[in-house]
Coordinates of C-alpha atoms and ligand atoms in Angstrom, one line a residue:
X264 CA -129.6 28.7 -11.6
X265 CA -133.0 29.5 -10.2
X266 CA -134.1 28.1 -6.9
X267 CA -136.9 28.5 -4.3
X268 CA -135.4 29.4 -0.9
X269 CA -136.3 30.4 2.6
X270 CA -134.5 33.6 3.0
X271 CA -136.2 35.4 5.9
X272 CA -137.5 34.2 9.3
X273 CA -141.2 34.9 8.4
X274 CA -144.0 33.3 6.3
X275 CA -143.2 33.0 2.6
X276 CA -140.5 31.9 0.2
X277 CA -138.3 33.6 -2.4
X278 CA -137.2 32.8 -5.9
X279 CA -133.4 33.4 -6.0
X280 CA -130.5 33.1 -8.4
X281 CA -127.7 30.8 -7.2
X282 CA -124.5 29.2 -8.4
X283 CA -125.0 25.7 -9.8
X284 CA -123.7 23.1 -7.4
X285 CA -120.5 21.0 -8.1
X286 CA -120.3 17.3 -7.2
X287 CA -117.9 16.0 -4.5
X288 CA -116.1 12.7 -5.2
X289 CA -119.1 10.6 -4.0
X290 CA -121.8 12.8 -5.3
X291 CA -123.8 13.5 -8.4
X292 CA -125.6 16.6 -9.8
X293 CA -129.2 16.0 -11.0
X294 CA -131.1 18.2 -13.4
X295 CA -134.5 18.4 -11.7
X296 CA -137.2 16.9 -14.0
X297 CA -140.0 17.0 -11.4
X298 CA -140.5 17.7 -7.8
X299 CA -143.4 17.6 -5.4
X300 CA -144.4 19.3 -2.2
X301 CA -144.1 17.7 1.2
X302 CA -145.9 18.8 4.4
X303 CA -142.5 19.8 5.8
X304 CA -142.1 22.3 2.9
X305 CA -145.4 23.8 4.1
X306 CA -144.1 24.1 7.6
X307 CA -141.0 25.9 6.2
X308 CA -143.3 28.2 4.1
X309 CA -145.4 29.0 7.2
X310 CA -142.3 29.3 9.4
X311 CA -143.8 27.1 12.2
X312 CA -142.1 27.0 15.6
X313 CA -140.5 23.6 15.2
X314 CA -138.9 24.5 11.9
X315 CA -137.6 27.7 13.3
X316 CA -135.4 25.7 15.7
X317 CA -134.3 23.4 12.9
X318 CA -133.7 25.3 9.6
X319 CA -130.8 27.6 9.0
X320 CA -131.5 30.3 6.5
X321 CA -130.9 30.9 3.6
X322 CA -131.8 27.4 2.5
X323 CA -133.0 26.1 -0.9
X324 CA -136.0 23.9 0.0
X325 CA -137.6 20.7 -1.5
X326 CA -136.7 17.1 -1.3
X327 CA -139.3 15.0 -3.2
X328 CA -137.6 14.8 -6.6
X329 CA -137.0 13.0 -9.8
X330 CA -133.9 14.0 -11.7
X331 CA -131.5 13.2 -14.5
X332 CA -127.8 12.7 -13.7
X333 CA -125.8 15.4 -15.5
X334 CA -122.5 15.2 -13.6
X335 CA -120.7 12.5 -11.5
X336 CA -118.0 12.7 -8.8
X337 CA -114.9 10.8 -9.6
X338 CA -115.6 7.9 -7.2
X339 CA -119.2 7.3 -8.3
X340 CA -119.7 3.9 -9.9
X341 CA -122.8 2.1 -11.2
X342 CA -124.4 5.3 -12.6
X343 CA -124.0 7.3 -15.8
X344 CA -125.1 10.6 -17.3
X345 CA -128.7 10.4 -18.4
X346 CA -129.9 8.0 -15.7
X347 CA -133.3 9.0 -14.3
X348 CA -133.3 8.7 -10.6
X349 CA -135.4 9.2 -7.5
X350 CA -133.8 10.2 -4.3
X351 CA -133.8 8.8 -0.7
X352 CA -133.6 12.2 1.0
X353 CA -132.1 11.2 4.4
X354 CA -128.4 11.6 4.0
X355 CA -126.6 9.5 6.5
X356 CA -123.2 9.5 8.2
X357 CA -122.3 5.8 7.8
X358 CA -120.3 6.0 11.0
X359 CA -122.7 6.2 14.0
X360 CA -123.9 3.1 15.8
X361 CA -127.2 3.0 13.9
X362 CA -125.4 3.2 10.5
X363 CA -122.9 0.6 11.5
X364 CA -125.8 -1.7 12.3
X365 CA -127.4 -1.0 8.9
X366 CA -130.2 1.0 10.5
X367 CA -129.6 4.0 8.3
X368 CA -133.2 5.4 8.7
X369 CA -132.3 6.3 12.3
X370 CA -128.8 7.6 11.7
X371 CA -127.8 9.9 14.6
X372 CA -126.5 12.5 12.2
X373 CA -129.2 12.5 9.4
X374 CA -129.2 15.4 7.1
X375 CA -132.4 16.0 5.2
X376 CA -132.3 17.3 1.7
X377 CA -134.0 20.8 1.6
X378 CA -133.8 21.1 5.3
X379 CA -130.2 20.6 6.4
X380 CA -128.6 20.9 3.0
X381 CA -129.8 22.8 -0.1
X382 CA -132.7 21.1 -1.8
X383 CA -134.4 20.2 -5.0
X384 CA -136.8 23.1 -5.9
X385 CA -134.1 24.3 -8.2
X386 CA -132.6 23.7 -11.7
X387 CA -130.0 21.4 -10.2
X388 CA -129.4 19.6 -7.0
X389 CA -126.4 17.8 -5.5
X390 CA -127.0 14.3 -4.0
X391 CA -124.7 11.6 -2.5
X392 CA -124.6 8.6 -5.0
X393 CA -125.5 6.3 -2.0
X394 CA -129.0 8.0 -1.9
X395 CA -129.9 7.5 -5.6
X396 CA -132.6 5.1 -6.7
X397 CA -132.2 4.2 -10.4
X398 CA -135.6 4.0 -12.1
X399 CA -136.1 1.1 -14.5
X400 CA -139.9 1.3 -14.7
X401 CA -141.7 3.0 -17.5
X402 CA -143.4 5.4 -15.1
X403 CA -144.0 9.2 -15.5
X404 CA -141.6 11.6 -13.8
X405 CA -144.4 13.1 -11.7
X406 CA -144.9 9.7 -10.1
X407 CA -141.1 9.1 -9.7
X408 CA -140.8 12.3 -7.6
X409 CA -143.4 11.0 -5.1
X410 CA -141.8 7.7 -4.5
X411 CA -140.1 9.1 -1.4
X412 CA -143.2 10.0 0.5
X413 CA -144.9 6.9 -0.9
X414 CA -142.1 4.9 0.9
X415 CA -143.3 6.5 4.3
X416 CA -146.8 5.2 3.6
X417 CA -145.6 1.8 2.5
X418 CA -143.7 1.3 5.7
X419 CA -146.7 2.5 7.8
X420 CA -149.2 0.2 6.2
X421 CA -146.9 -2.8 5.7
X422 CA -145.1 -2.9 9.0
X423 CA -146.9 -6.2 9.3
X424 CA -149.2 -8.1 6.9
X425 CA -152.5 -6.4 6.1
X426 CA -154.2 -8.8 3.7
X427 CA -157.6 -9.7 4.8
X428 CA -157.4 -7.4 7.8
X429 CA -159.5 -4.5 8.9
X430 CA -157.5 -1.2 8.7
X431 CA -158.2 2.3 10.1
X432 CA -156.2 5.2 8.5
X433 CA -156.5 8.4 10.5
X434 CA -155.9 11.4 8.3
X435 CA -156.4 11.5 4.5
X436 CA -153.7 14.0 3.6
X437 CA -151.4 13.0 0.7
X438 CA -149.8 10.2 2.8
X439 CA -153.1 8.8 4.1
X440 CA -154.4 8.8 0.6
X441 CA -151.4 6.8 -0.5
X442 CA -152.1 4.5 2.5
X443 CA -155.6 3.8 1.0
X444 CA -154.1 2.8 -2.3
X445 CA -151.7 0.4 -0.5
X446 CA -154.4 -1.1 1.7
X447 CA -156.7 -1.6 -1.2
X448 CA -153.9 -3.1 -3.4
X449 CA -152.8 -5.5 -0.7
X450 CA -156.3 -6.8 0.1
X451 CA -157.1 -5.1 3.4
X452 CA -160.8 -5.2 4.3
X453 CA -162.6 -3.2 5.3
X454 CA -160.6 0.0 5.0
X455 CA -161.9 2.8 7.4
X456 CA -160.6 6.3 7.0
X457 CA -161.2 9.2 9.4
X458 CA -160.7 12.8 8.0
X459 CA -162.1 16.2 8.8
X460 CA -161.7 18.1 5.5
X461 CA -164.4 17.8 2.9
X462 CA -162.0 17.6 -0.2
X463 CA -160.0 14.8 1.3
X464 CA -163.1 12.9 2.5
X465 CA -164.3 12.8 -1.1
X466 CA -160.8 11.9 -2.4
X467 CA -160.6 9.0 0.2
X468 CA -163.9 7.6 -1.1
X469 CA -162.7 7.9 -4.7
X470 CA -159.5 6.0 -3.9
X471 CA -161.3 3.0 -2.5
X472 CA -161.9 3.5 1.2
X473 CA -164.9 1.4 2.2
X474 CA -166.0 3.8 5.0
X475 CA -164.9 7.4 5.5
X476 CA -165.9 9.0 8.8
X477 CA -165.7 12.7 9.8
X478 CA -165.0 12.4 13.5
X479 CA -166.4 15.9 14.0
X480 CA -169.8 14.7 12.8
X481 CA -169.9 11.0 13.8
X482 CA -168.6 9.0 16.7
X483 CA -165.7 7.1 15.1
X484 CA -165.5 4.4 17.8
X485 CA -169.2 3.6 17.7
X486 CA -169.2 3.5 13.9
X487 CA -166.3 1.1 13.8
X488 CA -167.6 -1.1 16.7
X489 CA -170.9 -1.4 14.8
X490 CA -169.4 -2.4 11.5
X491 CA -166.8 -4.8 13.1
X492 CA -169.5 -6.3 15.4
X493 CA -167.7 -5.2 18.5
X494 CA -164.2 -6.4 17.6
X495 CA -162.5 -3.2 16.5
X496 CA -159.8 -2.8 13.8
X497 CA -156.9 -5.1 13.5
X498 CA -154.6 -2.3 12.2
X499 CA -154.4 1.4 12.9
X500 CA -152.2 3.6 10.7
X501 CA -152.0 7.1 12.3
X502 CA -151.3 9.5 9.5
X503 CA -152.8 12.8 10.7
X504 CA -150.4 14.0 13.4
X505 CA -153.5 14.9 15.4
X506 CA -153.6 14.1 19.1
X507 CA -157.4 13.3 19.2
X508 CA -157.1 11.1 16.1
X509 CA -154.4 9.0 17.8
X510 CA -156.5 8.6 21.0
X511 CA -159.7 7.7 19.1
X512 CA -157.7 5.5 16.7
X513 CA -156.1 3.5 19.5
X514 CA -159.5 3.2 21.2
X515 CA -160.7 1.5 18.0
X516 CA -157.9 -1.1 17.8
X517 CA -158.9 -4.7 18.6
X518 CA -157.0 -6.6 21.3
X519 CA -153.8 -8.1 19.8
X520 CA -154.0 -5.5 17.1
X521 CA -151.1 -3.2 15.9
X522 CA -150.7 0.5 15.4
X523 CA -148.1 2.1 13.1
X524 CA -147.6 5.8 13.9
X525 CA -146.3 8.1 11.1
X526 CA -148.0 11.4 11.9
X527 CA -145.8 14.0 13.8
X528 CA -147.5 15.8 16.7
X529 CA -147.2 19.5 17.4
X530 CA -146.6 19.0 21.1
X531 CA -146.4 16.5 23.9
X532 CA -149.6 15.1 25.3
X533 CA -151.1 12.5 27.6
X534 CA -152.3 9.0 26.6
X535 CA -154.0 6.4 28.7
X536 CA -151.4 3.6 28.2
X537 CA -153.2 1.1 30.4
X538 CA -156.5 1.1 28.6
X539 CA -155.4 1.9 25.1
X540 CA -152.3 -0.2 24.7
X541 CA -151.1 -2.4 27.6
X542 CA -154.3 -4.1 28.6
X543 CA -155.2 -4.8 24.9
X544 CA -151.7 -6.3 24.1
X545 CA -151.3 -3.9 21.2
X546 CA -148.1 -3.7 19.2
X547 CA -147.0 0.0 18.5
X548 CA -144.5 0.9 15.8
X549 CA -143.0 4.4 15.2
X550 CA -142.3 5.0 11.6
X551 CA -139.6 7.4 10.4
X552 CA -138.4 7.8 6.8
X553 CA -137.9 4.6 4.9
X554 CA -135.9 1.4 5.2
X555 CA -132.8 2.0 3.2
X556 CA -133.2 0.4 0.8
X557 CA -135.6 -2.5 1.2
X558 CA -138.6 -0.1 1.2
X559 CA -137.5 1.1 -2.3
X560 CA -137.6 -2.4 -3.7
X561 CA -141.2 -2.7 -2.3
X562 CA -142.2 0.6 -3.8
X563 CA -141.1 -0.7 -7.3
X564 CA -143.0 -4.0 -6.8
X565 CA -146.2 -2.2 -5.8
X566 CA -146.0 0.2 -8.8
X567 CA -145.0 -2.6 -11.1
X568 CA -148.0 -4.7 -10.0
X569 CA -150.4 -2.0 -10.9
X570 CA -150.8 0.4 -7.9
X571 CA -151.6 3.7 -9.6
X572 CA -149.8 6.4 -7.6
X573 CA -150.8 9.1 -10.1
X574 CA -154.3 9.0 -8.5
X575 CA -153.0 10.9 -5.4
X576 CA -151.5 13.7 -7.5
X577 CA -154.3 16.2 -7.8
X578 CA -152.6 19.4 -8.9
X579 CA -149.6 20.6 -10.9
X580 CA -147.9 24.0 -10.6
X581 CA -144.9 25.8 -12.2
X582 CA -142.0 26.3 -9.7
X583 CA -142.6 30.1 -9.9
X584 CA -146.1 29.6 -8.7
X585 CA -145.0 28.0 -5.4
X586 CA -146.9 30.6 -3.3
X587 CA -150.2 29.6 -5.0
X588 CA -149.4 25.9 -4.4
X589 CA -148.6 26.5 -0.7
X590 CA -151.9 28.4 -0.2
X591 CA -153.8 25.4 -1.7
X592 CA -151.9 23.0 0.6
X593 CA -152.7 25.3 3.6
X594 CA -156.4 25.0 2.8
X595 CA -156.1 21.2 2.5
X596 CA -158.0 21.2 -0.8
X597 CA -155.5 18.9 -2.6
X598 CA -153.8 15.6 -2.6
X599 CA -150.1 15.6 -3.6
X600 CA -149.0 18.7 -5.6
X601 CA -146.5 18.2 -8.3
X602 CA -144.0 20.9 -9.5
X603 CA -142.9 21.3 -13.1
X604 CA -139.2 22.0 -13.7
X605 CA -138.0 25.5 -14.4
X606 CA -138.3 26.2 -18.2
Ligands
NAD885 P1 -151.3 16.5 6.1 O1 -151.2 17.4 7.2 O2 -151.5 17.0 4.7 O3 -152.5 15.5 6.4 C1 -153.0 15.2 7.7 C2 -154.5 15.0 7.5 O4 -155.1 14.7 8.8 C3 -155.2 16.3 7.0 O5 -156.0 16.1 5.8 C4 -156.1 16.7 8.2 O6 -157.3 17.3 7.8 C5 -156.3 15.3 8.9 N1 -156.8 15.4 10.3 C6 -156.6 16.4 11.2 N2 -157.2 16.2 12.3 C7 -157.8 15.0 12.2 C8 -158.6 14.2 13.0 N3 -158.9 14.5 14.3 N4 -159.1 13.0 12.5 C9 -158.8 12.6 11.3 N5 -158.0 13.3 10.4 C10 -157.6 14.5 10.9 O7 -150.0 15.6 6.2 P2 -149.4 14.5 5.2 O8 -148.4 15.2 4.3 O9 -150.4 13.6 4.6 O10 -148.5 13.7 6.3 C11 -149.2 12.9 7.3 C12 -148.4 13.0 8.6 O11 -147.2 12.3 8.5 C13 -148.1 14.5 9.1 O12 -148.2 14.6 10.5 C14 -146.6 14.5 8.7 O13 -145.9 15.5 9.5 C15 -146.1 13.2 9.0 N6 -144.9 12.7 8.3 C16 -144.1 11.9 9.0 C17 -143.0 11.4 8.4 C18 -142.1 10.5 9.2 O14 -141.0 10.1 8.7 N7 -142.5 10.1 10.4 C19 -142.7 11.7 7.1 C20 -143.5 12.5 6.4 C21 -144.7 13.0 7.0

């Protein structure tokens, strides 16, 4: 089969030929129907420092996927050939203290599809049956492949109730853009977004943000204090992974507010805990992955009740054009990029 792999410790990716995978007893083989590109795939493409310490090459990349079951291991129940599934991409051990307590999202031995095991930018991919999510909804395959990152955004926005609350989303990358759709769908008001890239500023406005601020041009704190009449926002969703965005975002949070932090930062840095968190009695949540599997039920309910996730998918490329897609992502002139299956 064909696959996109990281084969050399340098920038770039390679299209390779590889033997098709075989299922273990508790696994299935999916024929990839659609895939989409995650920010971590871009880190792998660029060969950033943190991924250098994590990824063993050669590795087939990609984890956001919708596929059709074509083979089943002998212990797999409840699925059949032809089922169209999305994939929870954190493969867990079931044995560590976190798993034993049902907290699979923080499994001590998590293996991520396309990072620790061969991924989905291929004709076929092997997945544990435990990680499958059967799709009952009549929704396009391109949307089904972005359910996984959508789950990150769902947990970030909905860690607590947001209806009738003011929300600030810092960073309007693909995940922040999904955050806007969720905030809007669930009745948050007003929705503030901070973003520095022109394409994404425009996209954030198009998706329903009430105020979009470029913190390089305007003072975010003063803007928000002005609109909220000195109160600040009740909810901060940090979705940029930028240190300054977090600091400014926390400054904007009202006393007794909450902050959910999804963005991953490049390095360690200082924060004024006293002023920004403790003395305002703020609740801070770290968000990693998705709740397995209650988030997936929420995803379906949100889509079923009309949230149009297709609006964040701005470009579609063929798998063989992966380099072009990565260049566009690097420039930030896109929302989510979808990949067509190999012909
Ligand atoms: P992205 O890098 O495409 O988007 C981040 C956006 O933040 C960009 O559009 C960028 O222009 C913007 N930005 C940069 N500096 C800013 C500033 N000072 N103020 C406002 N905006 C600023 O990333 P994404 O794919 O949308 O993902 C969002 C974040 O979530 C990333 O940091 C990613 O690594 C992280 N992530 C975390 C998890 C998890 O499980 N915790 C999962 C997936 C992604």
